[in-house]
Short mmCIF file of C-alpha atoms in Angstrom, two decimals:
data_model
loop_
_atom_site.label_atom_id
_atom_site.label_comp_id
_atom_site.label_asym_id
_atom_site.label_seq_id
_atom_site.Cartn_x
_atom_site.Cartn_y
_atom_site.Cartn_z
CA ILE Y 1 208.12 188.19 -107.92
CA ILE Y 2 211.32 188.08 -109.36
CA VAL Y 3 213.28 185.80 -106.60
CA ASN Y 4 210.09 183.63 -106.78
CA ALA Y 5 210.27 183.10 -110.39
CA ALA Y 6 214.10 182.66 -110.02
CA LYS Y 7 212.67 179.63 -107.68
CA ARG Y 8 210.29 178.21 -109.70
CA TRP Y 9 212.72 178.12 -112.39
CA ALA Y 10 215.35 176.37 -110.41
CA PHE Y 11 212.91 173.93 -109.60
CA ASP Y 12 212.22 172.97 -113.02
CA ASN Y 13 215.77 173.65 -113.82
CA ASP Y 14 217.87 171.36 -110.91
CA ASN Y 15 220.40 169.69 -113.24
CA LEU Y 16 221.58 174.09 -114.34
CA LEU Y 17 222.32 174.45 -110.54
CA PRO Y 18 225.49 174.21 -108.82
CA TYR Y 19 225.66 171.95 -105.84
CA THR Y 20 229.13 172.91 -104.32
CA ASP Y 21 228.85 174.85 -101.20
CA GLY Y 22 229.73 178.78 -102.22
CA SER Y 23 229.47 178.16 -105.48
CA SER Y 24 227.19 179.95 -107.72
CA LYS Y 25 225.90 180.95 -111.01
CA THR Y 26 223.83 184.04 -112.72
CA VAL Y 27 220.73 183.14 -114.72
CA SER Y 28 219.45 186.44 -116.41
CA LEU Y 29 216.02 187.32 -116.47
CA THR Y 30 215.57 186.86 -120.46
CA ARG Y 31 215.92 183.56 -120.07
CA ILE Y 32 213.40 183.33 -116.53
CA GLN Y 33 211.07 185.39 -118.81
CA GLN Y 34 211.71 183.21 -121.79
CA ASP Y 35 211.09 180.33 -120.20
CA GLY Y 36 207.57 181.23 -119.16
CA TYR Y 37 208.20 182.09 -115.32
CA LEU Y 38 207.88 186.14 -115.68
CA THR Y 39 205.87 188.20 -117.88
CA SER Y 40 207.02 191.84 -119.04
CA GLY Y 41 205.29 193.53 -116.66
CA ASP Y 42 207.14 191.59 -113.82
CA VAL Y 43 210.42 193.03 -115.06
CA VAL Y 44 209.80 196.69 -114.78
CA ASP Y 45 211.43 198.85 -112.22
CA PRO Y 46 208.55 200.60 -110.16
CA ARG Y 47 210.98 203.46 -109.44
CA THR Y 48 211.91 204.37 -112.80
CA GLU Y 49 209.43 202.06 -114.78
CA SER Y 50 212.11 200.98 -117.45
CA ASN Y 51 212.93 197.39 -117.72
CA MET Y 52 215.08 195.76 -115.58
CA ALA Y 53 217.94 194.27 -117.03
CA GLY Y 54 219.76 191.95 -114.23
CA CYS Y 55 220.29 188.82 -113.40
CA ILE Y 56 219.64 186.01 -110.40
CA LYS Y 57 222.77 184.99 -108.68
CA ILE Y 58 221.86 181.25 -106.89
CA THR Y 59 224.32 180.14 -104.22
CA TYR Y 60 224.32 176.79 -102.82
CA ASP Y 61 224.54 176.72 -99.44
CA ASP Y 62 225.87 173.05 -98.15
CA SER Y 63 224.69 173.95 -94.29
CA TYR Y 64 221.58 174.34 -95.23
CA LYS Y 65 221.18 172.06 -97.85
CA GLN Y 66 219.68 174.73 -100.37
CA HIS Y 67 220.02 177.49 -102.92
CA ASN Y 68 219.87 181.50 -102.31
CA TYR Y 69 218.82 183.69 -104.75
CA GLU Y 70 219.75 187.12 -104.97
CA TYR Y 71 218.94 189.99 -107.65
CA ILE Y 72 221.64 191.44 -109.43
CA ASN Y 73 221.43 194.73 -111.26
CA ASN Y 74 224.64 194.90 -113.29
CA CYS Y 75 225.01 191.39 -114.76
CA VAL Y 76 227.00 191.81 -117.82
CA THR Y 77 227.47 188.09 -118.96
CA PRO Y 78 225.10 185.57 -117.18
CA ASP Y 79 226.21 182.06 -116.56
CA ILE Y 80 223.24 181.22 -117.94
CA GLN Y 81 221.12 183.16 -120.46
#
């Protein structure tokens, strides 16, 4: 759910994404949620039932001409908040 929401967010905010091979940006879950792509229930860790406060790392892969998405649990200062 979280990665799919990040992909929808990225589609609508492509001007903020990296387009150099191997470059990446991190986006806070709070930003994705504030922009309406996630609900508060979507960001709960089912193992602990606590809110997830990480971010999504979006990396550009030039060989496939696409972005890859990865959830990062310990994201201190996201590039896009």
